[in-house]
Amino acid sequence: MKSFLARTVRTLSIGQFVFLLSMAAMALAVVVVLVMSTVVERRAVGDLAQEEARQTSELIFQSLYAAMRKGWTKDEIGDIVARLNESQPGTEIRVFRGTPVIAQYGDLPGEALLRDNDPLVAEAFRTAEPVLRTEEHHIRYIYPVLVRDECLSCHVANIGQVNGVVDISYPITDLKVSVGFVIKSVIIYFTLILTTLFLALYFKLRVFVAQPISDFVGVIDDIIAHTDLNRRIAQGTHLREVNSLSNHFNRLLGTIQEYQDKLEEFSQRDPLTKLYNRRKFEDFLRMEVARAHRHGHQFSLIMLDLDDFKGINDTYGHPVGDLALKELASILDRRMRRTDVVARLGGDEFAVLMPETTPDQARIAAENLCRALADTVIRLPVGAAHAHASFGLVSYPENGSTVEKLTIAMDVAMYKAKRLGKNRVATLDSGEEDAVMAVFQKGRMLQEALAADAIEPVFQPIHRVADGGLFALEVLARVRTATGLKPAADFIEAADELGLTREIDERVFDKGLRVLAAHPDRQMKMFFNLSGRSLAAADWMQAVPDKARAAGVEPSRIVFEITEREALPHFDRLVKIIDSMRGHKVGFALDDFGSGFSSFVYLKFLDVDYVKIEGSLVRHLCSDPRDRVMVRHIHAMAKEFGISTIAEFVEDADTLTALAAMGIDFAQGWHIGAPDVAAATCG
């Protein structure tokens, strides 16, 4: 029964609880009213009955005494008692003789039997004290008449003896209660009731509502102060809503803690391969540099990049590419020591930190890993594939004594492996240390420039040779520094080594696009140089037309310049990109045409709109007949293909005159206009 009641109370709502509490208070008030009414009634009846009985007895006694002084008889006494009974209906008065009177005058008939059988009368005779008895409807008061001095004149008795008793019986309904007593009683009663009710409500609300909420707030404050999501709210209340709130809050804490654990894991682990991510790898690398410096240990780093991994994604799709990355991660994890740190740096780049490992030991480990990867068959849902990677191997302190230098050296060594033919391990010899430092310094300068949005475009005009009018602007990248603008020659190789060329291209393109949209000449074109990484980013290239239209520029006003060095590694992809851009009328130009023996072959396979004649051929056009022959034939061949020609490095008026005589379409160079920010505002 007790457990049933406890379960019932626990399921109460606050409204139900308050209702039951009010009903309990009402019941308590009713009970107290009844009890207090009974007490008041008994007190009033008892006190007033005793007082009235005493007064009546005194009156009777005085009446009897007056008659006695005149010499009273039994009949006179009976007459007096009868009159008294008649004057107060419902009241019964009886008189009993005491021993002194009986001895002197004799006993009344039948009185002895009544006197001896009535214990209250006998008690009054025995104790000589008044006796009060309260019954349901009557109050009985027995008053003893004691012998006084004046009684001795008629009676032979001793002072203080009981001459007789007067027995008075009153009906309770005839009593009058004191108004002051009633008012005071009511005030006391209501004060008591209100105090009790207040204390009960305060206690209940304190225990069942206020205390749980206070504990709730305390837990929240503790969680905020100590970031301790393991805390939970104890369910010690019997209110359903408070328990429900506690349950939901505890579940919320559990959910937040679960998300925090996941976020903590994601902050350290790569979600796809479950290897450490770049940030955690750099943390380990910093600790290892400090430990190696303190104890004089050597350690080595391996950076590997999958060769032609994009081909797997393009051929089989990204889900299959993800499976290949997971398989590679599994191979790395199995092949390396438990003390080695294996991480995925991003994309298809991985790194391994090998503590307390010499360069020779690391070389053996890297070669074994390279062979193991090449020999491993990666099982895919669509078949099987082999994966190859280029490995860059560096060591502390031979290739760097800081995290930054080691990271740059690792990148450079890996790119060196790719330049040497891929699927191999490359290291940096002592003669390459200065090159690494130069790359590091320029790379840091570029990263700071990108972070500070300090990549600035400058614009060099391209004029029509026939009439000298502005035809287009070529956009060139510069880095804004405290000492001025640094030209691309100072940082482009470092950007290529560090994989920053695409981000630079995108910054220059976005800013150049805004300038083109604001230029007053709505027919003017703008030429953009693209790196190999940008050409390989098919998603970015496909988005160019929509991005141009969103900026208010027709795609036909955009021309991308490509060089032989950038086109050769991505030739097949470049053909597809040019074909897809044709539908949007985006133009393409072959830059530095004539600088390589294969330049002419590109005219056969690449559907370009312009060829920009190599500047070294144009610069000495007036002084070297062979250059004139080369330029003339390049122009003639381009015309046969329906391609316009642009002569670069036009530095004087004579050269411009010679180009006009040959029929060259466009020219650019210092004689036409130097690269400058202001060139973009000239009409």
XYZ file of C-alpha atoms in Angstrom:
683
model
C 0.000 0.000 0.000
C 2.799 2.372 0.893
C 4.628 1.702 -2.368
C 1.386 2.172 -4.314
C 0.824 5.567 -2.705
C 4.432 6.541 -3.360
C 4.070 5.645 -7.058
C 0.797 7.566 -7.236
C 2.365 10.662 -5.694
C 5.329 10.500 -8.082
C 2.970 10.676 -11.058
C 1.157 13.768 -9.821
C 1.233 16.944 -11.865
C 1.839 20.286 -10.200
C -1.839 21.174 -10.668
C -2.964 17.901 -9.131
C -0.503 18.328 -6.303
C -1.712 21.863 -5.513
C -5.356 20.672 -5.672
C -4.735 17.821 -3.267
C -2.753 20.116 -1.005
C -5.661 22.591 -0.950
C -8.145 19.815 -0.192
C -5.919 18.598 2.616
C -5.727 22.139 4.013
C -9.519 22.423 3.806
C -10.017 19.115 5.582
C -7.547 20.192 8.241
C -9.443 23.467 8.686
C -12.738 21.621 9.101
C -11.241 19.278 11.674
C -9.703 22.173 13.586
C -13.029 24.071 13.504
C -14.862 21.089 14.963
C -12.260 20.530 17.638
C -12.068 24.200 18.532
C -15.868 24.489 18.555
C -16.087 21.608 20.976
C -13.409 23.099 23.190
C -15.011 26.541 23.124
C -18.403 25.061 23.812
C -17.222 22.985 26.736
C -15.218 25.856 28.147
C -18.094 28.305 27.897
C -20.675 25.882 29.191
C -18.504 24.784 32.078
C -17.503 28.250 33.211
C -20.926 29.866 32.865
C -22.769 26.895 34.314
C -20.576 26.945 37.358
C -21.042 30.703 37.777
C -24.802 30.586 37.248
C -25.114 27.605 39.542
C -23.217 29.443 42.209
C -25.362 32.540 41.792
C -28.570 30.504 41.804
C -27.418 28.570 44.839
C -26.661 31.837 46.591
C -30.115 33.138 45.739
C -31.720 29.956 46.938
C -29.599 29.967 50.011
C -30.456 33.631 50.691
C -34.149 32.849 50.221
C -33.910 29.847 52.518
C -31.860 31.821 54.992
C -34.431 34.648 55.056
C -37.212 32.154 55.685
C -35.084 30.379 58.258
C -34.504 33.577 60.208
C -38.276 33.945 60.465
C -38.651 30.331 61.462
C -39.252 28.234 58.339
C -41.106 25.037 57.982
C -40.788 22.110 55.630
C -43.736 23.340 53.567
C -42.225 26.769 53.214
C -39.003 25.294 51.926
C -40.895 23.197 49.400
C -42.837 26.251 48.311
C -39.655 28.278 47.832
C -38.024 25.489 45.765
C -41.142 25.097 43.646
C -41.216 28.792 42.901
C -37.561 28.766 41.929
C -38.110 25.825 39.573
C -41.062 27.612 38.001
C -39.039 30.823 37.465
C -36.432 28.920 35.389
C -38.056 26.344 33.083
C -35.996 23.231 32.637
C -34.147 23.862 35.856
C -34.455 21.381 38.675
C -33.520 22.378 42.235
C -33.360 19.982 45.153
C -32.341 20.577 48.764
C -30.841 17.875 51.021
C -30.431 18.202 54.800
C -27.061 17.714 56.365
C -26.163 15.868 59.556
C -26.549 18.854 61.947
C -30.024 19.633 60.627
C -31.095 15.942 60.627
C -29.887 15.596 64.189
C -31.875 18.628 65.295
C -35.035 18.420 63.158
C -35.037 14.927 61.668
C -34.775 13.640 58.129
C -37.305 14.181 55.369
C -39.168 11.138 54.072
C -37.371 9.422 51.180
C -34.495 11.878 51.229
C -32.041 9.502 52.819
C -32.421 7.002 49.934
C -31.810 9.701 47.348
C -28.890 11.190 49.276
C -27.160 7.873 49.895
C -27.551 6.601 46.313
C -26.368 9.768 44.584
C -22.517 9.718 44.500
C -22.265 13.414 43.586
C -24.404 14.453 46.570
C -22.420 12.122 48.797
C -19.184 13.628 47.449
C -20.381 17.195 48.210
C -21.287 16.175 51.805
C -17.952 14.401 52.221
C -15.613 17.060 50.738
C -17.648 20.202 51.583
C -16.633 21.393 48.060
C -18.860 22.234 45.067
C -19.228 19.435 42.508
C -19.675 20.155 38.728
C -20.771 17.503 36.238
C -21.331 18.313 32.554
C -23.643 15.960 30.644
C -24.864 15.994 27.033
C -27.851 18.291 27.597
C -27.571 19.375 31.224
C -25.066 20.696 33.685
C -25.386 19.620 37.279
C -23.946 21.737 40.083
C -24.072 20.634 43.756
C -23.350 23.431 46.178
C -22.709 22.596 49.918
C -24.149 25.044 52.486
C -21.610 25.431 55.233
C -22.324 26.483 58.848
C -21.443 30.112 59.585
C -21.568 32.213 62.749
C -25.095 33.383 62.206
C -26.262 29.777 61.791
C -25.337 28.941 65.391
C -28.279 30.932 66.712
C -30.706 28.301 65.371
C -28.614 25.182 64.830
C -26.446 23.102 67.068
C -23.416 22.649 64.847
C -19.837 23.527 64.373
C -18.677 26.240 62.015
C -17.656 24.721 58.694
C -19.936 21.676 58.919
C -22.252 20.965 56.009
C -25.775 21.915 57.025
C -27.060 20.738 53.655
C -26.523 20.841 49.876
C -28.364 22.488 47.038
C -28.531 20.323 43.848
C -29.123 22.389 40.722
C -29.508 20.928 37.178
C -29.449 23.384 34.199
C -30.257 22.772 30.532
C -27.252 23.652 28.320
C -29.365 25.418 25.673
C -30.209 28.102 28.124
C -26.623 29.219 28.616
C -25.383 32.550 27.244
C -21.779 32.565 25.967
C -19.592 35.657 26.429
C -19.240 37.730 23.182
C -15.665 38.714 23.991
C -14.713 35.107 24.574
C -16.242 34.041 21.260
C -14.443 36.810 19.296
C -11.144 36.031 20.889
C -11.635 32.342 20.238
C -12.447 32.983 16.558
C -9.373 35.218 16.133
C -7.132 32.661 17.746
C -8.670 29.906 15.634
C -8.176 31.691 12.307
C -4.664 32.766 13.245
C -3.820 29.195 14.058
C -5.397 27.915 10.849
C -3.667 30.464 8.605
C -0.320 29.891 10.279
C -0.655 26.143 9.930
C -1.751 26.437 6.297
C 1.121 28.789 5.464
C 3.687 26.528 7.093
C 2.273 23.494 5.307
C 2.292 25.210 1.910
C 5.756 26.656 2.468
C 7.129 23.278 3.469
C 5.549 21.484 0.525
C 6.566 24.090 -2.036
C 10.039 24.284 -0.526
C 10.585 20.540 -0.555
C 8.796 19.578 -3.770
C 9.309 22.642 -6.009
C 11.846 25.169 -4.739
C 14.506 22.688 -3.614
C 14.512 20.658 -6.886
C 14.720 23.883 -8.914
C 17.516 25.151 -6.667
C 19.377 21.856 -7.136
C 18.718 22.137 -10.877
C 20.266 25.624 -11.003
C 23.177 24.442 -8.857
C 23.968 21.633 -11.305
C 23.810 24.073 -14.240
C 26.145 26.519 -12.462
C 28.539 23.689 -11.689
C 28.499 22.514 -15.304
C 29.205 26.066 -16.511
C 31.961 26.617 -13.942
C 33.792 23.304 -14.475
C 32.600 22.301 -17.984
C 31.713 18.931 -16.506
C 29.067 17.299 -18.668
C 29.170 14.151 -16.531
C 27.006 15.817 -13.894
C 23.367 14.761 -13.705
C 20.336 16.016 -11.794
C 19.109 13.673 -9.044
C 15.397 12.855 -9.232
C 14.354 13.313 -5.605
C 11.032 15.086 -6.094
C 7.536 13.616 -6.378
C 6.254 16.097 -8.958
C 5.822 14.705 -12.449
C 6.754 17.929 -14.264
C 9.928 18.421 -12.229
C 10.924 14.792 -12.788
C 10.169 15.156 -16.490
C 12.277 18.333 -16.647
C 15.122 16.541 -14.884
C 14.873 13.581 -17.276
C 14.894 15.799 -20.361
C 17.772 17.880 -19.030
C 19.806 14.766 -18.234
C 19.093 13.433 -21.716
C 20.115 16.793 -23.176
C 23.366 16.645 -21.218
C 23.931 13.132 -22.529
C 23.332 14.275 -26.108
C 25.639 17.273 -25.689
C 28.297 15.053 -24.147
C 27.956 12.624 -27.047
C 28.341 15.448 -29.559
C 31.280 16.825 -27.594
C 32.975 13.429 -27.705
C 32.359 13.262 -31.443
C 33.631 16.803 -31.965
C 36.696 15.998 -29.900
C 37.270 12.926 -32.044
C 36.738 14.936 -35.248
C 39.164 17.575 -33.974
C 41.841 14.867 -33.770
C 40.806 12.211 -36.291
C 39.991 12.184 -39.961
C 36.347 11.045 -40.192
C 36.935 8.901 -43.286
C 40.131 6.985 -42.470
C 40.097 7.380 -38.642
C 43.742 8.433 -38.837
C 44.996 11.549 -37.081
C 44.222 14.766 -38.949
C 46.622 17.538 -39.903
C 46.079 19.584 -36.738
C 46.765 16.643 -34.435
C 49.727 15.574 -36.539
C 51.234 19.045 -36.169
C 50.691 18.813 -32.399
C 52.617 15.527 -32.304
C 55.299 17.033 -34.520
C 55.748 20.013 -32.177
C 56.071 17.703 -29.180
C 58.550 15.482 -31.018
C 60.684 18.467 -32.040
C 60.807 19.616 -28.408
C 61.593 16.094 -27.170
C 64.281 15.515 -29.787
C 65.864 18.870 -29.028
C 65.909 18.122 -25.292
C 67.279 14.574 -25.536
C 69.321 14.837 -28.741
C 67.239 12.264 -30.629
C 66.756 12.005 -34.352
C 63.399 11.408 -35.990
C 62.096 11.242 -39.543
C 59.022 12.276 -41.487
C 57.413 10.693 -44.533
C 54.907 12.525 -46.689
C 53.159 10.590 -49.437
C 50.717 11.675 -52.085
C 48.799 9.195 -54.211
C 49.774 9.335 -57.861
C 46.906 10.025 -60.265
C 44.316 9.489 -57.559
C 42.002 11.873 -59.353
C 41.768 9.306 -62.118
C 40.173 6.844 -59.678
C 37.617 9.454 -58.611
C 36.861 10.448 -62.205
C 36.657 6.842 -63.416
C 34.842 5.120 -60.551
C 33.334 8.010 -58.595
C 34.124 9.564 -55.230
C 32.609 6.731 -53.121
C 35.064 4.296 -54.691
C 37.840 6.832 -54.191
C 36.930 6.983 -50.503
C 37.195 3.186 -50.303
C 40.672 3.388 -51.845
C 41.727 5.996 -49.267
C 40.451 3.817 -46.440
C 42.347 0.837 -47.817
C 45.519 2.914 -48.058
C 45.033 4.090 -44.468
C 44.691 0.472 -43.376
C 47.948 -0.428 -45.157
C 49.796 2.436 -43.513
C 48.426 1.561 -40.100
C 49.464 -2.104 -40.444
C 52.914 -1.439 -41.876
C 54.107 1.219 -39.463
C 55.244 0.717 -35.871
C 52.878 1.279 -32.956
C 54.980 4.253 -31.893
C 54.713 5.906 -35.319
C 52.067 8.560 -35.911
C 50.119 8.105 -39.146
C 47.913 10.979 -40.320
C 45.837 12.059 -43.273
C 46.751 15.661 -44.049
C 43.932 16.154 -46.515
C 42.739 14.858 -49.863
C 45.117 12.075 -50.920
C 48.066 13.321 -48.825
C 49.293 11.302 -45.841
C 52.176 11.718 -43.422
C 54.059 9.485 -40.986
C 56.052 10.649 -37.966
C 58.717 8.116 -36.922
C 60.198 8.951 -33.496
C 63.838 8.129 -32.779
C 64.471 7.019 -36.357
C 67.652 7.793 -38.306
C 67.545 8.842 -41.970
C 68.863 5.420 -43.067
C 66.257 3.562 -41.032
C 63.536 5.856 -42.331
C 64.713 5.321 -45.920
C 64.349 1.566 -45.539
C 60.884 1.957 -44.010
C 59.766 4.327 -46.773
C 61.074 2.040 -49.551
C 59.319 -0.950 -48.007
C 56.116 1.023 -47.704
C 56.353 2.192 -51.303
C 56.790 -1.391 -52.534
C 54.030 -2.710 -50.273
C 51.632 -0.105 -51.582
C 52.505 -0.837 -55.203
C 52.054 -4.586 -54.640
C 48.743 -4.253 -52.829
C 45.587 -4.936 -54.779
C 42.834 -2.608 -53.607
C 39.535 -4.441 -53.817
C 36.811 -2.160 -55.086
C 33.107 -2.843 -55.728
C 33.777 -2.420 -59.436
C 36.937 -4.503 -59.555
C 40.498 -4.143 -58.335
C 43.127 -1.451 -58.640
C 46.732 -0.755 -57.753
C 47.728 2.493 -56.094
C 51.092 4.221 -56.305
C 52.371 7.153 -54.310
C 55.205 9.645 -54.296
C 57.129 9.699 -50.994
C 59.013 12.631 -49.551
C 61.421 11.748 -46.714
C 63.073 14.263 -44.376
C 64.775 13.991 -40.991
C 65.457 16.064 -37.900
C 67.791 17.910 -37.618
C 69.332 17.327 -41.052
C 66.479 18.901 -43.000
C 65.166 21.323 -40.390
C 65.084 22.003 -36.687
C 61.629 23.593 -36.444
C 58.124 22.445 -37.261
C 57.809 24.996 -40.059
C 61.085 24.054 -41.743
C 60.395 20.335 -41.480
C 56.886 20.768 -42.909
C 58.168 22.733 -45.884
C 61.022 20.280 -46.428
C 58.560 17.395 -46.345
C 56.358 19.055 -48.994
C 59.324 19.882 -51.211
C 60.714 16.342 -50.981
C 57.340 14.892 -51.943
C 57.025 17.210 -54.961
C 60.558 16.279 -55.902
C 59.482 12.623 -56.006
C 56.653 13.537 -58.344
C 58.975 15.502 -60.639
C 61.359 12.543 -60.762
C 58.640 10.295 -62.141
C 56.366 9.423 -59.203
C 56.081 6.072 -57.369
C 59.396 6.626 -55.591
C 61.004 7.951 -52.420
C 62.806 11.300 -52.622
C 65.022 12.978 -50.043
C 66.698 16.359 -49.852
C 70.490 16.429 -50.071
C 72.662 19.109 -48.513
C 72.736 21.134 -51.726
C 68.976 21.597 -51.561
C 68.840 23.083 -48.047
C 69.073 26.663 -49.303
C 66.305 25.974 -51.810
C 64.115 24.599 -49.013
C 64.716 27.695 -46.910
C 63.872 29.937 -49.845
C 60.677 28.016 -50.506
C 59.835 28.171 -46.802
C 60.276 31.932 -46.634
C 58.322 32.582 -49.803
C 55.664 30.089 -48.774
C 55.193 31.812 -45.446
C 54.974 35.147 -47.234
C 52.318 33.742 -49.588
C 50.278 32.175 -46.790
C 50.306 35.439 -44.864
C 49.316 37.304 -48.025
C 46.417 34.944 -48.656
C 45.283 35.246 -45.044
C 45.471 39.052 -45.235
C 43.860 39.185 -48.719
C 47.047 40.827 -50.026
C 47.005 39.137 -53.452
C 46.455 42.027 -55.835
C 45.824 42.036 -59.603
C 47.579 44.413 -61.963
C 46.509 44.943 -65.549
C 48.554 45.231 -68.748
C 46.714 46.548 -71.834
C 46.535 44.663 -75.132
C 45.961 46.963 -78.105
C 44.810 46.386 -81.644
C 47.825 46.873 -83.918
C 45.756 48.271 -86.768
C 44.276 51.289 -84.991
C 45.976 51.239 -81.562
C 42.651 50.875 -79.725
C 42.287 48.977 -76.427
C 41.271 45.384 -77.039
C 41.845 43.630 -73.724
C 43.609 43.623 -70.350
C 45.851 40.835 -69.151
C 45.589 40.228 -65.371
C 48.852 39.549 -63.543
C 49.190 38.531 -59.884
C 51.154 40.587 -57.369
C 51.656 40.304 -53.607
C 51.208 43.502 -51.618
C 53.959 43.966 -49.013
C 55.186 46.824 -46.853
C 57.811 47.639 -49.509
C 55.442 47.492 -52.489
C 54.064 44.942 -54.940
C 56.122 41.798 -55.525
C 55.960 40.421 -59.101
C 54.934 36.848 -59.844
C 58.538 35.861 -60.629
C 59.351 36.266 -56.923
C 56.784 33.763 -55.664
C 55.191 31.690 -58.428
C 57.643 28.760 -58.156
C 57.218 28.589 -54.393
C 53.460 28.741 -54.869
C 53.679 25.848 -57.295
C 55.838 23.805 -54.903
C 53.419 24.404 -52.020
C 50.235 23.878 -54.003
C 49.032 27.460 -53.571
C 48.704 28.388 -57.246
C 45.034 27.498 -57.519
C 44.079 29.678 -54.545
C 46.093 32.545 -56.025
C 44.410 32.059 -59.413
C 40.969 32.144 -57.787
C 41.721 35.329 -55.845
C 43.050 37.067 -58.974
C 40.103 35.854 -61.066
C 37.482 37.087 -58.579
C 39.084 40.527 -58.264
C 39.700 40.816 -62.010
C 36.087 39.862 -62.681
C 34.858 42.730 -60.508
C 37.106 45.165 -62.424
C 35.875 43.828 -65.766
C 32.242 44.219 -64.679
C 32.853 47.875 -63.758
C 34.874 48.812 -66.867
C 33.119 51.319 -69.159
C 34.061 49.411 -72.338
C 31.496 46.602 -72.413
C 33.284 44.881 -75.334
C 36.726 44.752 -73.744
C 38.059 41.293 -72.891
C 40.221 40.189 -69.990
C 42.994 37.556 -70.153
C 43.647 35.373 -67.083
C 46.687 33.139 -66.562
C 45.878 29.654 -65.224
C 48.176 27.252 -63.380
C 48.141 23.498 -63.829
C 46.230 23.035 -60.570
C 43.485 25.369 -61.738
C 43.260 23.598 -65.095
C 42.947 20.288 -63.248
C 40.087 21.633 -61.088
C 37.259 20.721 -63.443
C 34.581 21.744 -60.949
C 35.996 25.246 -60.676
C 36.415 25.583 -64.438
C 32.835 24.470 -65.087
C 31.562 27.091 -62.635
C 33.323 29.993 -64.391
C 30.459 30.914 -66.805
C 27.862 31.082 -64.024
C 30.219 33.037 -61.802
C 30.865 35.525 -64.620
C 27.166 36.046 -65.310
C 26.497 36.500 -61.593
C 29.097 39.294 -61.617
C 27.437 40.959 -64.631
C 30.045 39.832 -67.188
C 29.362 37.893 -70.370
C 31.553 34.732 -70.472
C 32.650 35.705 -74.013
C 34.724 38.541 -72.483
C 36.889 36.044 -70.571
C 40.035 34.487 -72.057
C 42.190 31.924 -70.240
C 45.898 31.721 -71.061
C 47.624 28.340 -70.962
C 51.271 27.470 -71.470
C 52.960 24.362 -72.787
C 54.268 23.566 -69.309
C 50.766 23.710 -67.846
C 48.991 22.068 -70.795
C 51.190 18.972 -71.222
C 50.396 17.209 -67.884
C 46.642 17.789 -68.333
C 46.391 17.592 -72.104
C 43.446 15.197 -72.416
C 41.516 16.974 -69.673
C 42.314 20.368 -71.200
C 40.833 19.307 -74.544
C 37.567 18.390 -72.806
C 37.513 21.630 -70.790
C 38.016 23.780 -73.899
C 35.285 21.895 -75.728
C 32.843 22.352 -72.821
C 33.666 26.063 -72.517
C 32.960 26.623 -76.198
C 29.238 26.504 -75.499
C 29.656 29.517 -73.217
C 31.986 31.343 -75.657
C 34.856 31.445 -73.144
C 38.101 32.110 -75.025
C 41.516 30.402 -74.729
C 44.993 31.576 -75.676
C 48.265 29.670 -76.035
C 50.859 31.700 -74.129
C 54.591 31.853 -74.966
C 53.921 30.301 -78.360
C 57.148 29.409 -80.130
C 59.208 28.856 -77.009
C 59.035 25.046 -77.383
C 59.262 22.661 -80.299
C 55.862 21.144 -79.505
C 53.986 24.449 -79.555
C 52.931 24.010 -83.173
C 51.487 20.568 -82.419
C 49.035 22.087 -79.955
C 47.380 24.006 -82.788
C 46.274 20.676 -84.188
C 44.590 19.390 -81.012
C 43.613 22.481 -79.048
C 40.809 24.678 -80.310
C 42.174 28.013 -79.102
C 41.276 31.566 -80.116
C 44.644 33.312 -79.722
C 48.345 32.563 -79.833
C 50.634 34.887 -77.903
C 53.961 34.950 -79.707
C 56.926 34.362 -77.394
C 58.375 37.710 -76.286
C 62.003 36.734 -76.988
C 61.112 36.466 -80.685
C 59.349 39.842 -80.695
C 61.933 41.797 -78.682
C 64.677 41.489 -81.360
C 62.317 41.499 -84.303
C 63.944 44.572 -85.932
C 67.543 43.467 -85.365
C 67.393 39.702 -86.037
C 66.062 38.532 -89.428
C 65.534 34.999 -88.088
C 63.131 36.282 -85.459
C 61.201 38.109 -88.174
C 60.932 34.843 -90.119
C 59.679 32.969 -87.047
C 57.098 35.613 -86.167
C 55.914 35.877 -89.776
C 55.441 32.107 -90.091
C 53.728 31.805 -86.686
C 51.279 34.491 -87.765
C 50.695 32.866 -91.140
C 50.084 29.450 -89.572
C 47.706 30.924 -87.016
C 45.728 32.601 -89.759
C 45.454 29.292 -91.564
C 43.818 27.896 -88.396
C 41.628 30.987 -87.996
C 43.443 32.067 -84.832
C 44.311 35.659 -83.889
C 47.898 36.548 -82.937
C 49.175 38.653 -80.059
C 52.763 39.846 -79.939
C 54.319 40.133 -76.469
C 57.239 42.296 -75.293
C 56.598 45.165 -77.676
C 59.065 47.710 -76.286
C 59.467 50.337 -78.993
C 57.694 52.003 -81.908
C 59.826 50.317 -84.599
C 58.778 46.886 -83.377
C 55.131 47.940 -83.388
C 55.523 49.240 -86.987
C 57.088 45.938 -88.102
C 54.280 43.958 -86.478
C 51.711 46.080 -88.287
C 53.452 45.393 -91.582
C 53.212 41.644 -90.930
C 49.501 41.891 -90.115
C 49.789 40.901 -86.444
C 46.403 41.430 -84.806
C 47.262 42.600 -81.276
C 50.275 43.733 -79.276
C 51.245 44.217 -75.652
C 54.399 45.300 -73.899
C 56.010 48.240 -72.164
C 55.654 50.388 -75.252
C 51.894 49.763 -75.222
C 51.548 49.970 -71.429
C 53.187 48.573 -68.302
C 51.314 46.365 -65.845
C 49.560 48.729 -63.448
C 46.498 48.909 -61.223
C 45.391 52.129 -62.927
C 45.345 50.490 -66.370
C 42.021 48.905 -65.507
C 40.286 52.280 -65.357
C 41.506 53.562 -68.751
C 39.053 53.382 -71.592
